[in-house]
Amino acid sequence: MGVGGAMDLASGAERLIITMTHTDRDGNSKVVPSCTLPLTTKGAVNVLITELAKFRFTDGKMLLVKVLPGATLDEIKAKTDASYEVALELDDIQGAIQQ
């Protein structure tokens, strides 16, 4: 399947989960306020997972819902150019309390 086929899948998907690295090779954030690449559909991503964090998109907002093992809230903040709100899932809140 070529790139065109992948784009068709994104535009017709009911749920879209993206996995990627949080930064580029130079350490620049890849989690940015807006995409600079051509889009086939807008607002289709439901979940974004990087090596640092898990984000959900709800009502037009990006929510940080999980800090992945080895990462910290401060590191995520420093490496994320996009605006987000912290809304940790229950298991992440319990883990933070125990530490």
Short mmCIF file of N, CA and C in Angstrom, two decimals:
data_model
loop_
_atom_site.label_atom_id
_atom_site.label_comp_id
_atom_site.label_asym_id
_atom_site.label_seq_id
_atom_site.Cartn_x
_atom_site.Cartn_y
_atom_site.Cartn_z
N MET A 1 0.85 -1.17 0.00
CA MET A 1 0.00 0.00 0.00
C MET A 1 0.89 1.23 0.00
N GLY A 2 0.64 2.15 -0.86
CA GLY A 2 1.43 3.37 -0.97
C GLY A 2 0.97 4.43 0.01
N VAL A 3 1.59 5.58 -0.10
CA VAL A 3 1.26 6.70 0.78
C VAL A 3 -0.21 7.09 0.61
N GLY A 4 -0.70 7.09 -0.61
CA GLY A 4 -2.09 7.46 -0.86
C GLY A 4 -3.05 6.55 -0.11
N GLY A 5 -2.75 5.24 -0.07
CA GLY A 5 -3.59 4.30 0.67
C GLY A 5 -3.59 4.60 2.15
N ALA A 6 -2.42 4.95 2.70
CA ALA A 6 -2.33 5.27 4.13
C ALA A 6 -3.15 6.52 4.44
N MET A 7 -3.11 7.50 3.56
CA MET A 7 -3.87 8.72 3.78
C MET A 7 -5.36 8.44 3.75
N ASP A 8 -5.79 7.54 2.86
CA ASP A 8 -7.20 7.19 2.80
C ASP A 8 -7.63 6.52 4.10
N LEU A 9 -6.78 5.69 4.68
CA LEU A 9 -7.11 5.04 5.95
C LEU A 9 -7.29 6.07 7.06
N ALA A 10 -6.43 7.09 7.09
CA ALA A 10 -6.52 8.11 8.14
C ALA A 10 -7.82 8.89 8.02
N SER A 11 -8.22 9.22 6.80
CA SER A 11 -9.42 10.04 6.64
C SER A 11 -10.69 9.26 6.93
N GLY A 12 -10.67 7.94 6.84
CA GLY A 12 -11.86 7.14 7.09
C GLY A 12 -11.87 6.46 8.44
N ALA A 13 -10.80 6.63 9.23
CA ALA A 13 -10.69 5.93 10.50
C ALA A 13 -11.62 6.51 11.55
N GLU A 14 -12.21 5.62 12.36
CA GLU A 14 -13.03 6.07 13.48
C GLU A 14 -12.16 6.41 14.68
N ARG A 15 -11.02 5.75 14.80
CA ARG A 15 -10.10 5.96 15.91
C ARG A 15 -8.69 5.91 15.35
N LEU A 16 -7.90 6.93 15.66
CA LEU A 16 -6.55 7.01 15.12
C LEU A 16 -5.56 7.21 16.26
N ILE A 17 -4.62 6.28 16.38
CA ILE A 17 -3.58 6.33 17.40
C ILE A 17 -2.24 6.52 16.69
N ILE A 18 -1.51 7.56 17.09
CA ILE A 18 -0.22 7.87 16.49
C ILE A 18 0.87 7.54 17.49
N THR A 19 1.92 6.86 17.05
CA THR A 19 3.11 6.64 17.87
C THR A 19 4.28 7.27 17.15
N MET A 20 5.12 7.99 17.90
CA MET A 20 6.27 8.66 17.30
C MET A 20 7.26 9.03 18.39
N THR A 21 8.45 9.45 17.99
CA THR A 21 9.40 9.96 18.96
C THR A 21 8.96 11.37 19.37
N HIS A 22 9.27 11.74 20.59
CA HIS A 22 8.83 13.04 21.12
C HIS A 22 9.62 14.19 20.52
N THR A 23 10.90 13.93 20.20
CA THR A 23 11.77 14.97 19.64
C THR A 23 12.47 14.44 18.40
N ASP A 24 13.01 15.38 17.60
CA ASP A 24 13.80 14.97 16.45
C ASP A 24 15.24 14.69 16.89
N ARG A 25 16.11 14.38 15.96
CA ARG A 25 17.51 14.04 16.28
C ARG A 25 18.25 15.17 16.99
N ASP A 26 17.83 16.40 16.75
CA ASP A 26 18.48 17.55 17.36
C ASP A 26 17.85 17.94 18.70
N GLY A 27 16.85 17.20 19.15
CA GLY A 27 16.20 17.49 20.42
C GLY A 27 15.04 18.46 20.33
N ASN A 28 14.64 18.84 19.11
CA ASN A 28 13.51 19.74 18.92
C ASN A 28 12.19 18.98 19.06
N SER A 29 11.21 19.61 19.67
CA SER A 29 9.92 18.99 19.88
C SER A 29 9.25 18.63 18.55
N LYS A 30 8.71 17.42 18.49
CA LYS A 30 7.89 17.02 17.35
C LYS A 30 6.40 17.11 17.72
N VAL A 31 6.13 17.40 19.00
CA VAL A 31 4.76 17.61 19.46
C VAL A 31 4.54 19.11 19.45
N VAL A 32 4.01 19.58 18.33
CA VAL A 32 3.95 21.02 18.03
C VAL A 32 2.51 21.53 17.98
N PRO A 33 2.34 22.86 18.07
CA PRO A 33 0.98 23.43 18.05
C PRO A 33 0.18 23.14 16.78
N SER A 34 0.86 23.09 15.63
CA SER A 34 0.14 22.79 14.39
C SER A 34 1.07 22.08 13.41
N CYS A 35 0.46 21.29 12.56
CA CYS A 35 1.20 20.49 11.59
C CYS A 35 1.62 21.37 10.41
N THR A 36 2.87 21.20 9.99
CA THR A 36 3.36 21.95 8.84
C THR A 36 3.31 21.12 7.56
N LEU A 37 2.92 19.86 7.68
CA LEU A 37 2.81 18.98 6.52
C LEU A 37 1.37 19.01 6.00
N PRO A 38 1.18 18.65 4.73
CA PRO A 38 -0.19 18.61 4.20
C PRO A 38 -1.04 17.57 4.96
N LEU A 39 -2.28 17.92 5.27
CA LEU A 39 -3.18 17.03 5.99
C LEU A 39 -4.25 16.50 5.05
N THR A 40 -4.61 15.21 5.24
CA THR A 40 -5.72 14.66 4.48
C THR A 40 -7.01 14.78 5.28
N THR A 41 -6.88 14.90 6.58
CA THR A 41 -8.03 15.09 7.45
C THR A 41 -7.58 15.82 8.70
N LYS A 42 -8.42 16.64 9.26
CA LYS A 42 -8.05 17.45 10.42
C LYS A 42 -8.80 16.96 11.66
N GLY A 43 -8.11 16.94 12.79
CA GLY A 43 -8.74 16.55 14.05
C GLY A 43 -9.07 15.07 14.14
N ALA A 44 -8.36 14.22 13.41
CA ALA A 44 -8.68 12.80 13.38
C ALA A 44 -7.94 11.99 14.45
N VAL A 45 -6.89 12.54 15.02
CA VAL A 45 -6.08 11.79 15.98
C VAL A 45 -6.78 11.75 17.34
N ASN A 46 -6.90 10.54 17.89
CA ASN A 46 -7.51 10.35 19.20
C ASN A 46 -6.46 10.24 20.30
N VAL A 47 -5.35 9.57 19.99
CA VAL A 47 -4.30 9.30 20.98
C VAL A 47 -2.94 9.48 20.32
N LEU A 48 -2.01 10.11 21.06
CA LEU A 48 -0.63 10.26 20.63
C LEU A 48 0.25 9.66 21.72
N ILE A 49 1.12 8.73 21.33
CA ILE A 49 2.01 8.08 22.28
C ILE A 49 3.45 8.28 21.82
N THR A 50 4.28 8.80 22.73
CA THR A 50 5.71 8.93 22.48
C THR A 50 6.44 8.12 23.54
N GLU A 51 7.77 8.16 23.51
CA GLU A 51 8.54 7.43 24.53
C GLU A 51 8.44 8.10 25.90
N LEU A 52 7.90 9.32 25.96
CA LEU A 52 7.78 10.06 27.21
C LEU A 52 6.37 10.07 27.78
N ALA A 53 5.36 10.09 26.90
CA ALA A 53 4.01 10.37 27.38
C ALA A 53 2.94 9.82 26.47
N LYS A 54 1.73 9.78 27.04
CA LYS A 54 0.53 9.43 26.28
C LYS A 54 -0.41 10.63 26.38
N PHE A 55 -0.88 11.11 25.23
CA PHE A 55 -1.81 12.22 25.16
C PHE A 55 -3.10 11.74 24.54
N ARG A 56 -4.22 12.29 24.99
CA ARG A 56 -5.53 12.07 24.36
C ARG A 56 -6.02 13.41 23.85
N PHE A 57 -6.80 13.39 22.79
CA PHE A 57 -7.41 14.59 22.24
C PHE A 57 -8.90 14.52 22.50
N THR A 58 -9.40 15.51 23.26
CA THR A 58 -10.81 15.54 23.66
C THR A 58 -11.31 16.97 23.54
N ASP A 59 -12.42 17.14 22.86
CA ASP A 59 -13.05 18.46 22.71
C ASP A 59 -12.05 19.53 22.24
N GLY A 60 -11.20 19.17 21.30
CA GLY A 60 -10.23 20.11 20.75
C GLY A 60 -9.03 20.40 21.63
N LYS A 61 -8.91 19.68 22.74
CA LYS A 61 -7.79 19.90 23.66
C LYS A 61 -6.88 18.68 23.68
N MET A 62 -5.58 18.93 23.86
CA MET A 62 -4.62 17.85 24.03
C MET A 62 -4.42 17.67 25.53
N LEU A 63 -4.65 16.44 26.00
CA LEU A 63 -4.54 16.13 27.42
C LEU A 63 -3.40 15.15 27.67
N LEU A 64 -2.51 15.48 28.58
CA LEU A 64 -1.47 14.54 29.01
C LEU A 64 -2.13 13.60 30.00
N VAL A 65 -2.24 12.31 29.63
CA VAL A 65 -2.94 11.37 30.49
C VAL A 65 -2.02 10.35 31.14
N LYS A 66 -0.79 10.22 30.64
CA LYS A 66 0.13 9.24 31.23
C LYS A 66 1.57 9.68 31.03
N VAL A 67 2.33 9.62 32.10
CA VAL A 67 3.78 9.83 32.05
C VAL A 67 4.38 8.44 31.97
N LEU A 68 5.13 8.17 30.90
CA LEU A 68 5.67 6.84 30.70
C LEU A 68 6.90 6.61 31.58
N PRO A 69 7.20 5.34 31.89
CA PRO A 69 8.33 5.02 32.78
C PRO A 69 9.64 5.69 32.33
N GLY A 70 10.32 6.29 33.29
CA GLY A 70 11.58 6.96 33.01
C GLY A 70 11.45 8.43 32.68
N ALA A 71 10.25 8.90 32.41
CA ALA A 71 10.01 10.31 32.07
C ALA A 71 9.47 11.05 33.30
N THR A 72 9.54 12.37 33.25
CA THR A 72 8.98 13.20 34.33
C THR A 72 8.09 14.27 33.71
N LEU A 73 7.23 14.86 34.54
CA LEU A 73 6.39 15.96 34.06
C LEU A 73 7.24 17.12 33.57
N ASP A 74 8.34 17.42 34.28
CA ASP A 74 9.22 18.52 33.88
C ASP A 74 9.87 18.25 32.52
N GLU A 75 10.30 17.02 32.29
CA GLU A 75 10.92 16.67 31.01
C GLU A 75 9.92 16.80 29.87
N ILE A 76 8.70 16.32 30.09
CA ILE A 76 7.65 16.42 29.07
C ILE A 76 7.37 17.88 28.75
N LYS A 77 7.26 18.70 29.78
CA LYS A 77 7.00 20.13 29.59
C LYS A 77 8.12 20.78 28.77
N ALA A 78 9.35 20.46 29.08
CA ALA A 78 10.50 21.05 28.39
C ALA A 78 10.58 20.62 26.93
N LYS A 79 10.10 19.43 26.62
CA LYS A 79 10.24 18.88 25.27
C LYS A 79 8.96 18.94 24.43
N THR A 80 7.94 19.67 24.91
CA THR A 80 6.66 19.74 24.20
C THR A 80 6.34 21.19 23.86
N ASP A 81 6.33 21.51 22.57
CA ASP A 81 6.00 22.86 22.12
C ASP A 81 4.49 23.12 22.13
N ALA A 82 3.70 22.08 21.93
CA ALA A 82 2.25 22.23 21.88
C ALA A 82 1.68 22.48 23.28
N SER A 83 0.58 23.20 23.34
CA SER A 83 -0.12 23.40 24.60
C SER A 83 -0.89 22.14 24.96
N TYR A 84 -0.90 21.82 26.24
CA TYR A 84 -1.66 20.66 26.71
C TYR A 84 -2.08 20.89 28.15
N GLU A 85 -3.07 20.13 28.57
CA GLU A 85 -3.52 20.15 29.96
C GLU A 85 -3.14 18.80 30.57
N VAL A 86 -2.87 18.80 31.86
CA VAL A 86 -2.54 17.56 32.56
C VAL A 86 -3.83 16.98 33.12
N ALA A 87 -4.15 15.78 32.70
CA ALA A 87 -5.35 15.06 33.16
C ALA A 87 -4.96 13.59 33.30
N LEU A 88 -4.09 13.32 34.27
CA LEU A 88 -3.53 11.98 34.42
C LEU A 88 -4.61 10.94 34.69
N GLU A 89 -4.43 9.77 34.05
CA GLU A 89 -5.34 8.66 34.28
C GLU A 89 -5.14 8.15 35.70
N LEU A 90 -6.12 7.50 36.27
CA LEU A 90 -6.12 7.09 37.66
C LEU A 90 -4.86 6.31 38.05
N ASP A 91 -4.43 5.36 37.23
CA ASP A 91 -3.25 4.57 37.60
C ASP A 91 -1.99 5.44 37.66
N ASP A 92 -1.91 6.48 36.85
CA ASP A 92 -0.74 7.36 36.88
C ASP A 92 -0.78 8.26 38.12
N ILE A 93 -1.96 8.70 38.53
CA ILE A 93 -2.08 9.52 39.73
C ILE A 93 -1.68 8.70 40.96
N GLN A 94 -2.13 7.45 41.04
CA GLN A 94 -1.79 6.60 42.18
C GLN A 94 -0.29 6.36 42.24
N GLY A 95 0.35 6.16 41.08
CA GLY A 95 1.80 5.96 41.04
C GLY A 95 2.54 7.20 41.50
N ALA A 96 2.06 8.37 41.13
CA ALA A 96 2.71 9.63 41.53
C ALA A 96 2.58 9.85 43.04
N ILE A 97 1.46 9.46 43.61
CA ILE A 97 1.23 9.62 45.05
C ILE A 97 2.17 8.71 45.84
N GLN A 98 2.40 7.50 45.35
CA GLN A 98 3.24 6.54 46.05
C GLN A 98 4.71 6.91 46.02
N GLN A 99 5.13 7.75 45.06
CA GLN A 99 6.55 8.09 44.94
C GLN A 99 6.93 9.13 45.87
#
